[in-house]
mmCIF file of C-alpha atoms in Angstrom:
data_model
loop_
_atom_site.group_PDB
_atom_site.id
_atom_site.type_symbol
_atom_site.label_atom_id
_atom_site.label_comp_id
_atom_site.label_asym_id
_atom_site.label_seq_id
_atom_site.Cartn_x
_atom_site.Cartn_y
_atom_site.Cartn_z
ATOM 1 C CA MET A 1 26.897 -86.193 -36.271
ATOM 2 C CA ARG A 2 24.168 -88.652 -35.458
ATOM 3 C CA ILE A 3 24.471 -87.799 -31.849
ATOM 4 C CA LEU A 4 24.171 -84.148 -32.693
ATOM 5 C CA ILE A 5 21.038 -84.835 -34.739
ATOM 6 C CA LEU A 6 19.619 -86.967 -31.931
ATOM 7 C CA LEU A 7 20.406 -84.238 -29.444
ATOM 8 C CA MET A 8 18.736 -81.686 -31.700
ATOM 9 C CA LEU A 9 15.669 -83.916 -32.084
ATOM 10 C CA ALA A 10 15.553 -84.437 -28.337
ATOM 11 C CA ALA A 11 15.868 -80.685 -27.783
ATOM 12 C CA CYS A 12 13.053 -80.062 -30.273
ATOM 13 C CA ALA A 13 10.919 -82.696 -28.554
ATOM 14 C CA LEU A 14 11.621 -81.107 -25.183
ATOM 15 C CA ALA A 15 10.830 -77.671 -26.587
ATOM 16 C CA GLY A 16 7.561 -79.013 -28.023
ATOM 17 C CA LEU A 17 6.697 -80.658 -24.724
ATOM 18 C CA GLN A 18 7.435 -77.457 -22.835
ATOM 19 C CA THR A 19 5.344 -75.457 -25.327
ATOM 20 C CA TRP A 20 2.443 -77.869 -24.833
ATOM 21 C CA ARG A 21 2.784 -77.600 -21.018
ATOM 22 C CA ILE A 22 2.957 -73.793 -21.210
ATOM 23 C CA GLY A 23 -0.203 -73.812 -23.339
ATOM 24 C CA GLY A 24 -1.947 -75.924 -20.691
ATOM 25 C CA LEU A 25 -0.755 -73.592 -17.946
ATOM 26 C CA THR A 26 -1.964 -70.590 -19.946
ATOM 27 C CA ASP A 27 -5.431 -72.179 -20.193
ATOM 28 C CA LYS A 28 -5.411 -72.804 -16.451
ATOM 29 C CA ALA A 29 -4.314 -69.213 -15.813
ATOM 30 C CA ASP A 30 -7.151 -67.933 -18.042
ATOM 31 C CA GLN A 31 -9.630 -70.135 -16.196
ATOM 32 C CA ALA A 32 -8.309 -68.858 -12.850
ATOM 33 C CA GLN A 33 -8.678 -65.261 -14.084
ATOM 34 C CA ARG A 34 -12.314 -65.945 -15.039
ATOM 35 C CA ILE A 35 -12.963 -67.438 -11.590
ATOM 36 C CA ILE A 36 -11.307 -64.438 -9.938
ATOM 37 C CA GLY A 37 -13.477 -62.107 -12.044
ATOM 38 C CA THR A 38 -16.640 -63.974 -11.049
ATOM 39 C CA LEU A 39 -15.679 -63.950 -7.377
ATOM 40 C CA SER A 40 -14.761 -60.257 -7.538
ATOM 41 C CA ALA A 41 -18.143 -59.451 -9.074
ATOM 42 C CA GLY A 42 -19.840 -61.450 -6.307
ATOM 43 C CA ILE A 43 -17.865 -59.630 -3.626
ATOM 44 C CA GLU A 44 -18.674 -56.258 -5.209
ATOM 45 C CA SER A 45 -22.369 -57.176 -5.376
ATOM 46 C CA ARG A 46 -22.301 -58.224 -1.704
ATOM 47 C CA ASP A 47 -20.556 -55.002 -0.708
ATOM 48 C CA ASN A 48 -23.142 -52.948 -2.610
ATOM 49 C CA ALA A 49 -25.950 -54.825 -0.858
ATOM 50 C CA ILE A 50 -24.318 -54.190 2.525
ATOM 51 C CA HIS A 51 -23.987 -50.468 1.785
ATOM 52 C CA ARG A 52 -27.603 -50.294 0.597
ATOM 53 C CA LEU A 53 -28.827 -52.090 3.720
ATOM 54 C CA ASN A 54 -26.770 -49.782 5.937
ATOM 55 C CA ASP A 55 -28.253 -46.746 4.179
ATOM 56 C CA GLU A 56 -31.764 -48.164 4.632
ATOM 57 C CA ALA A 57 -31.063 -48.792 8.324
ATOM 58 C CA VAL A 58 -29.942 -45.181 8.793
ATOM 59 C CA THR A 59 -33.057 -43.954 6.985
ATOM 60 C CA ARG A 60 -35.298 -46.138 9.141
ATOM 61 C CA GLU A 61 -33.585 -44.891 12.305
ATOM 62 C CA ARG A 62 -34.265 -41.305 11.229
ATOM 63 C CA GLN A 63 -37.882 -42.157 10.447
ATOM 64 C CA GLU A 64 -38.253 -43.915 13.786
ATOM 65 C CA GLN A 65 -36.842 -40.889 15.598
ATOM 66 C CA SER A 66 -39.242 -38.639 13.696
ATOM 67 C CA LEU A 67 -42.190 -40.873 14.627
ATOM 68 C CA ARG A 68 -41.098 -40.923 18.262
ATOM 69 C CA THR A 69 -40.962 -37.123 18.232
ATOM 70 C CA GLN A 70 -44.432 -36.956 16.671
ATOM 71 C CA LEU A 71 -45.738 -39.442 19.233
ATOM 72 C CA ALA A 72 -44.295 -37.413 22.099
ATOM 73 C CA ARG A 73 -45.861 -34.250 20.650
ATOM 74 C CA ALA A 74 -49.240 -35.992 20.213
ATOM 75 C CA SER A 75 -49.070 -37.348 23.757
ATOM 76 C CA GLN A 76 -48.342 -33.878 25.099
ATOM 77 C CA GLN A 77 -51.255 -32.449 23.116
ATOM 78 C CA ALA A 78 -53.558 -35.167 24.467
ATOM 79 C CA ARG A 79 -52.440 -34.404 28.031
ATOM 80 C CA ASP A 80 -52.977 -30.684 27.447
ATOM 81 C CA ARG A 81 -56.439 -31.332 25.985
ATOM 82 C CA GLU A 82 -57.366 -33.560 28.925
ATOM 83 C CA TYR A 83 -56.111 -30.911 31.317
ATOM 84 C CA ASP A 84 -58.198 -28.236 29.543
ATOM 85 C CA ILE A 85 -61.310 -30.434 29.653
ATOM 86 C CA GLN A 86 -60.805 -31.120 33.337
ATOM 87 C CA ARG A 87 -60.246 -27.420 34.036
ATOM 88 C CA LEU A 88 -63.423 -26.482 32.140
ATOM 89 C CA LEU A 89 -65.405 -29.146 33.964
ATOM 90 C CA ASN A 90 -64.176 -27.885 37.295
ATOM 91 C CA GLU A 91 -65.010 -24.268 36.427
ATOM 92 C CA ASN A 92 -68.413 -24.600 34.782
ATOM 93 C CA GLN A 93 -71.497 -26.446 36.063
ATOM 94 C CA GLU A 94 -73.198 -26.285 32.656
ATOM 95 C CA MET A 95 -70.163 -27.970 31.083
ATOM 96 C CA ARG A 96 -70.190 -30.677 33.791
ATOM 97 C CA ASP A 97 -73.868 -31.386 33.069
ATOM 98 C CA TRP A 98 -73.250 -31.599 29.319
ATOM 99 C CA TYR A 99 -70.199 -33.826 29.780
ATOM 100 C CA SER A 100 -72.003 -36.278 32.075
ATOM 101 C CA ALA A 101 -75.181 -36.486 29.933
ATOM 102 C CA PRO A 102 -75.692 -39.804 28.127
ATOM 103 C CA LEU A 103 -75.129 -39.961 24.392
ATOM 104 C CA PRO A 104 -78.046 -40.427 21.979
ATOM 105 C CA ASP A 105 -78.880 -44.085 21.270
ATOM 106 C CA GLY A 106 -77.388 -44.193 17.764
ATOM 107 C CA ILE A 107 -74.112 -42.686 18.858
ATOM 108 C CA GLY A 108 -74.002 -44.887 21.929
ATOM 109 C CA ARG A 109 -74.429 -47.954 19.711
ATOM 110 C CA MET A 110 -71.591 -46.735 17.511
ATOM 111 C CA HIS A 111 -69.302 -46.812 20.534
ATOM 112 C CA ALA A 112 -70.610 -50.081 21.951
ATOM 113 C CA ARG A 113 -68.898 -53.247 20.750
ATOM 114 C CA PRO A 114 -69.155 -56.728 22.171
ATOM 115 C CA ALA A 115 -66.044 -58.621 23.184
ATOM 116 C CA PHE A 116 -64.489 -60.481 20.261
ATOM 117 C CA ALA A 117 -62.549 -63.715 20.477
ATOM 118 C CA SER A 118 -60.942 -63.334 17.054
ATOM 119 C CA ALA A 119 -60.627 -61.061 14.064
ATOM 120 C CA ALA A 120 -63.161 -63.221 12.225
ATOM 121 C CA ASP A 121 -65.729 -62.548 14.975
ATOM 122 C CA TYR A 122 -65.102 -58.827 14.606
ATOM 123 C CA LEU A 123 -65.542 -59.000 10.831
ATOM 124 C CA ARG A 124 -68.814 -60.927 11.213
ATOM 125 C CA TRP A 125 -70.063 -58.335 13.688
ATOM 126 C CA LEU A 126 -68.904 -55.491 11.469
ATOM 127 C CA SER A 127 -70.758 -56.812 8.433
ATOM 128 C CA GLY A 128 -73.753 -57.894 10.505
ATOM 129 C CA GLY A 129 -75.845 -54.838 9.697
ATOM 130 C CA ASN A 130 -75.823 -52.957 12.984
ATOM 131 C CA GLN A 131 -77.570 -50.007 11.424
ATOM 132 C CA LEU A 132 -77.879 -46.588 12.954
ATOM 133 C CA PRO A 133 -81.231 -44.815 13.055
ATOM 134 C CA ASP A 134 -82.231 -42.640 10.106
ATOM 135 C CA THR A 135 -80.825 -39.139 10.605
ATOM 136 C CA GLY A 136 -84.116 -37.637 9.460
ATOM 137 C CA LYS A 137 -85.967 -39.131 12.447
ATOM 138 C CA LEU A 138 -85.808 -37.502 15.847
ATOM 139 C CA THR A 139 -84.416 -39.697 18.620
ATOM 140 C CA GLY A 140 -85.964 -37.861 21.545
ATOM 141 C CA HIS A 141 -82.900 -35.883 22.606
#
């Protein structure tokens, strides 16, 4: 009978030990599930960022194509305008005289800029007070 009681106590001790180990394993499993959840959220966030960046890239490609089309159209219009000007100059002496005449002083100064070594030089020149003549005064042209 003592042996039976000892065996029962040993079985209870083993059962208690196993219960304690299972509790520890359950805690580890819960911790692993939390880590998996965190990593899954990180992966989902990364995937969303990748999709957003891909969508932005597609949008930028479309915008770039649109700008290239507009640039080609503007270039064609500039060529057509230059062709028309050249045609008019070739056809009309009065137009040639007007086209080759010098600009008034104020307008000529608006188009004249010295060479700049840096952006700071340009800003100094720009704010330097290069005033145009008063529009109420006649310039002689």
